[in-house]
Amino acid sequence: MKILVSDPLSEEGLAILRDSGIPVDVKPGLSEDELCAIIGDYDGLVIRSGTKVTKKVIEASNHLRVIGRAGVGVDNVDIPAATEKGVLVMNTPSANILSAAEHTCAMILAAARNIPQAHESMHKGEWKRSKFSGIELNGKTLGIIGVGRVG
């Protein structure tokens, strides 16, 4: 068994793969043709959003058994072609929960303090400090309504 990682992945993630004792090759930035030329040597493919796993890539594989998307969604994988060839496709749906929640908090603070408007004003060479002071959240009740894992 051999795994190809075709997009940048954290060292922590690579260590998990390597610690399993399975050989791992990291080759980010491959074109479709380059990926087709080497995919036949691998049983597993780990991707992020940068790699498009097309029907051509899947058909070029000889041993491929699984495609793992390190992230949410699999829109960059030809699911019908993978299914037809018996290749399991999986993702990590909870991978960005913390990042999405943190981003939500950042956007709430930016909205409360008029940061986007102040930023635009600064780019125009203006300094209207009193116009963009916004509101303090201290003492206020803030609710977040969401759907799914983040909300």
mmCIF file of C-alpha atoms in Angstrom:
data_model
loop_
_atom_site.group_PDB
_atom_site.id
_atom_site.type_symbol
_atom_site.label_atom_id
_atom_site.label_comp_id
_atom_site.label_asym_id
_atom_site.label_seq_id
_atom_site.Cartn_x
_atom_site.Cartn_y
_atom_site.Cartn_z
ATOM 1 C CA MET A 1 0.000 0.000 0.000
ATOM 2 C CA LYS A 2 1.200 3.511 -0.862
ATOM 3 C CA ILE A 3 -0.378 6.957 -0.399
ATOM 4 C CA LEU A 4 0.021 10.085 -2.517
ATOM 5 C CA VAL A 5 -0.623 13.497 -0.964
ATOM 6 C CA SER A 6 -1.103 15.898 -3.862
ATOM 7 C CA ASP A 7 -1.812 19.129 -1.973
ATOM 8 C CA PRO A 8 -0.050 20.849 0.926
ATOM 9 C CA LEU A 9 -0.929 19.166 4.215
ATOM 10 C CA SER A 10 0.185 20.058 7.729
ATOM 11 C CA GLU A 11 3.168 18.218 9.165
ATOM 12 C CA GLU A 12 0.863 16.939 11.904
ATOM 13 C CA GLY A 13 -1.416 15.367 9.296
ATOM 14 C CA LEU A 14 1.508 13.862 7.409
ATOM 15 C CA ALA A 15 2.889 12.419 10.657
ATOM 16 C CA ILE A 16 -0.379 10.567 11.259
ATOM 17 C CA LEU A 17 -0.106 8.991 7.818
ATOM 18 C CA ARG A 18 3.587 8.172 8.162
ATOM 19 C CA ASP A 19 3.169 6.754 11.672
ATOM 20 C CA SER A 20 0.787 4.163 10.244
ATOM 21 C CA GLY A 21 3.760 2.575 8.486
ATOM 22 C CA ILE A 22 2.353 3.161 5.023
ATOM 23 C CA PRO A 23 4.717 4.839 2.529
ATOM 24 C CA VAL A 24 3.610 8.413 1.817
ATOM 25 C CA ASP A 25 4.740 10.580 -1.087
ATOM 26 C CA VAL A 26 3.999 14.314 -0.974
ATOM 27 C CA LYS A 27 3.853 15.874 -4.442
ATOM 28 C CA PRO A 28 1.839 19.101 -4.447
ATOM 29 C CA GLY A 29 1.089 21.092 -7.565
ATOM 30 C CA LEU A 30 0.771 18.251 -10.070
ATOM 31 C CA SER A 31 -1.048 18.912 -13.314
ATOM 32 C CA GLU A 32 -3.784 16.518 -14.397
ATOM 33 C CA ASP A 33 -1.406 14.823 -16.834
ATOM 34 C CA GLU A 34 1.345 14.514 -14.203
ATOM 35 C CA LEU A 35 -1.146 13.031 -11.753
ATOM 36 C CA CYS A 36 -2.386 10.576 -14.386
ATOM 37 C CA ALA A 37 1.194 9.494 -15.072
ATOM 38 C CA ILE A 38 1.872 8.486 -11.450
ATOM 39 C CA ILE A 39 -1.517 7.642 -9.898
ATOM 40 C CA GLY A 40 -1.208 4.018 -10.989
ATOM 41 C CA ASP A 41 1.423 3.470 -8.282
ATOM 42 C CA TYR A 42 -0.867 4.461 -5.394
ATOM 43 C CA ASP A 43 -3.635 2.884 -3.335
ATOM 44 C CA GLY A 44 -4.663 6.095 -1.599
ATOM 45 C CA LEU A 45 -4.846 9.733 -2.624
ATOM 46 C CA VAL A 46 -5.098 12.593 -0.120
ATOM 47 C CA ILE A 47 -6.195 15.925 -1.577
ATOM 48 C CA ARG A 48 -7.373 19.366 -0.595
ATOM 49 C CA SER A 49 -9.145 21.833 -2.863
ATOM 50 C CA GLY A 50 -6.170 22.307 -5.193
ATOM 51 C CA THR A 51 -6.329 18.884 -6.832
ATOM 52 C CA LYS A 52 -9.077 18.046 -9.289
ATOM 53 C CA VAL A 53 -9.639 14.301 -9.405
ATOM 54 C CA THR A 54 -11.235 13.925 -12.809
ATOM 55 C CA LYS A 55 -12.549 10.866 -14.579
ATOM 56 C CA LYS A 56 -9.278 10.816 -16.528
ATOM 57 C CA VAL A 57 -7.267 10.615 -13.287
ATOM 58 C CA ILE A 58 -9.482 7.891 -11.841
ATOM 59 C CA GLU A 59 -9.330 5.844 -15.045
ATOM 60 C CA ALA A 60 -5.516 6.119 -15.002
ATOM 61 C CA SER A 61 -5.385 4.521 -11.560
ATOM 62 C CA ASN A 62 -4.659 0.816 -11.232
ATOM 63 C CA HIS A 63 -4.710 0.271 -7.474
ATOM 64 C CA LEU A 64 -6.550 3.310 -6.145
ATOM 65 C CA ARG A 65 -8.920 2.312 -3.350
ATOM 66 C CA VAL A 66 -9.603 5.566 -1.531
ATOM 67 C CA ILE A 67 -9.562 9.320 -2.111
ATOM 68 C CA GLY A 68 -9.483 11.334 1.105
ATOM 69 C CA ARG A 69 -10.344 15.015 0.982
ATOM 70 C CA ALA A 70 -8.623 16.883 3.822
ATOM 71 C CA GLY A 71 -11.424 19.393 4.162
ATOM 72 C CA VAL A 72 -15.119 19.841 3.588
ATOM 73 C CA GLY A 73 -16.831 18.867 0.357
ATOM 74 C CA VAL A 74 -15.830 16.657 -2.522
ATOM 75 C CA ASP A 75 -16.849 18.867 -5.439
ATOM 76 C CA ASN A 76 -13.354 18.512 -6.914
ATOM 77 C CA VAL A 77 -13.729 14.727 -7.258
ATOM 78 C CA ASP A 78 -15.636 12.985 -10.047
ATOM 79 C CA ILE A 79 -17.845 10.920 -7.739
ATOM 80 C CA PRO A 80 -19.604 8.910 -10.483
ATOM 81 C CA ALA A 81 -16.239 7.876 -11.990
ATOM 82 C CA ALA A 82 -14.880 6.924 -8.559
ATOM 83 C CA THR A 83 -18.027 4.947 -7.743
ATOM 84 C CA GLU A 84 -17.886 3.143 -11.072
ATOM 85 C CA LYS A 85 -14.300 2.108 -10.377
ATOM 86 C CA GLY A 86 -15.037 1.115 -6.764
ATOM 87 C CA VAL A 87 -12.956 3.916 -5.237
ATOM 88 C CA LEU A 88 -14.170 5.151 -1.853
ATOM 89 C CA VAL A 89 -14.338 8.953 -1.565
ATOM 90 C CA MET A 90 -14.379 10.564 1.864
ATOM 91 C CA ASN A 91 -13.878 13.968 3.402
ATOM 92 C CA THR A 92 -13.401 15.526 6.824
ATOM 93 C CA PRO A 93 -16.649 17.417 7.406
ATOM 94 C CA SER A 94 -15.632 18.782 10.794
ATOM 95 C CA ALA A 95 -12.200 19.969 9.661
ATOM 96 C CA ASN A 96 -13.017 23.667 9.544
ATOM 97 C CA ILE A 97 -15.529 23.967 12.391
ATOM 98 C CA LEU A 98 -13.179 25.889 14.681
ATOM 99 C CA SER A 99 -11.947 28.149 11.868
ATOM 100 C CA ALA A 100 -15.508 28.920 10.755
ATOM 101 C CA ALA A 101 -16.584 29.700 14.328
ATOM 102 C CA GLU A 102 -13.561 31.967 14.857
ATOM 103 C CA HIS A 103 -14.248 33.702 11.551
ATOM 104 C CA THR A 104 -17.854 34.271 12.633
ATOM 105 C CA CYS A 105 -16.651 35.917 15.848
ATOM 106 C CA ALA A 106 -14.228 38.078 13.871
ATOM 107 C CA MET A 107 -17.002 39.190 11.505
ATOM 108 C CA ILE A 108 -19.299 40.053 14.439
ATOM 109 C CA LEU A 109 -16.577 42.222 15.985
ATOM 110 C CA ALA A 110 -15.792 43.815 12.618
ATOM 111 C CA ALA A 111 -19.469 44.646 12.103
ATOM 112 C CA ALA A 112 -19.863 46.034 15.640
ATOM 113 C CA ARG A 113 -16.826 48.279 15.224
ATOM 114 C CA ASN A 114 -17.447 49.298 11.577
ATOM 115 C CA ILE A 115 -14.057 47.945 10.560
ATOM 116 C CA PRO A 116 -14.866 47.385 6.846
ATOM 117 C CA GLN A 117 -16.182 50.948 6.501
ATOM 118 C CA ALA A 118 -13.205 52.392 8.388
ATOM 119 C CA HIS A 119 -10.816 50.377 6.234
ATOM 120 C CA GLU A 120 -12.396 51.699 3.045
ATOM 121 C CA SER A 121 -12.297 55.250 4.394
ATOM 122 C CA MET A 122 -8.606 54.905 5.281
ATOM 123 C CA HIS A 123 -7.838 53.729 1.749
ATOM 124 C CA LYS A 124 -9.408 56.949 0.502
ATOM 125 C CA GLY A 125 -6.969 58.888 2.679
ATOM 126 C CA GLU A 126 -9.640 59.910 5.183
ATOM 127 C CA TRP A 127 -9.483 59.749 8.967
ATOM 128 C CA LYS A 128 -12.994 59.973 10.437
ATOM 129 C CA ARG A 129 -12.378 58.340 13.787
ATOM 130 C CA SER A 130 -15.662 59.342 15.434
ATOM 131 C CA LYS A 131 -17.736 58.121 12.495
ATOM 132 C CA PHE A 132 -16.424 54.548 12.762
ATOM 133 C CA SER A 133 -16.196 53.909 16.498
ATOM 134 C CA GLY A 134 -19.127 51.492 16.364
ATOM 135 C CA ILE A 135 -20.631 49.897 19.456
ATOM 136 C CA GLU A 136 -19.245 47.981 22.398
ATOM 137 C CA LEU A 137 -20.516 44.455 22.915
ATOM 138 C CA ASN A 138 -19.879 44.625 26.660
ATOM 139 C CA GLY A 139 -23.188 44.401 28.522
ATOM 140 C CA LYS A 140 -25.120 43.346 25.447
ATOM 141 C CA THR A 141 -26.736 40.020 24.698
ATOM 142 C CA LEU A 142 -25.384 38.452 21.540
ATOM 143 C CA GLY A 143 -26.934 35.410 19.952
ATOM 144 C CA ILE A 144 -25.700 33.289 17.106
ATOM 145 C CA ILE A 145 -28.246 31.305 15.149
ATOM 146 C CA GLY A 146 -26.793 28.710 12.863
ATOM 147 C CA VAL A 147 -27.380 25.458 11.127
ATOM 148 C CA GLY A 148 -25.136 22.435 11.266
ATOM 149 C CA ARG A 149 -21.986 21.934 13.262
ATOM 150 C CA VAL A 150 -20.757 25.520 13.469
ATOM 151 C CA GLY A 151 -23.933 27.289 14.649
#
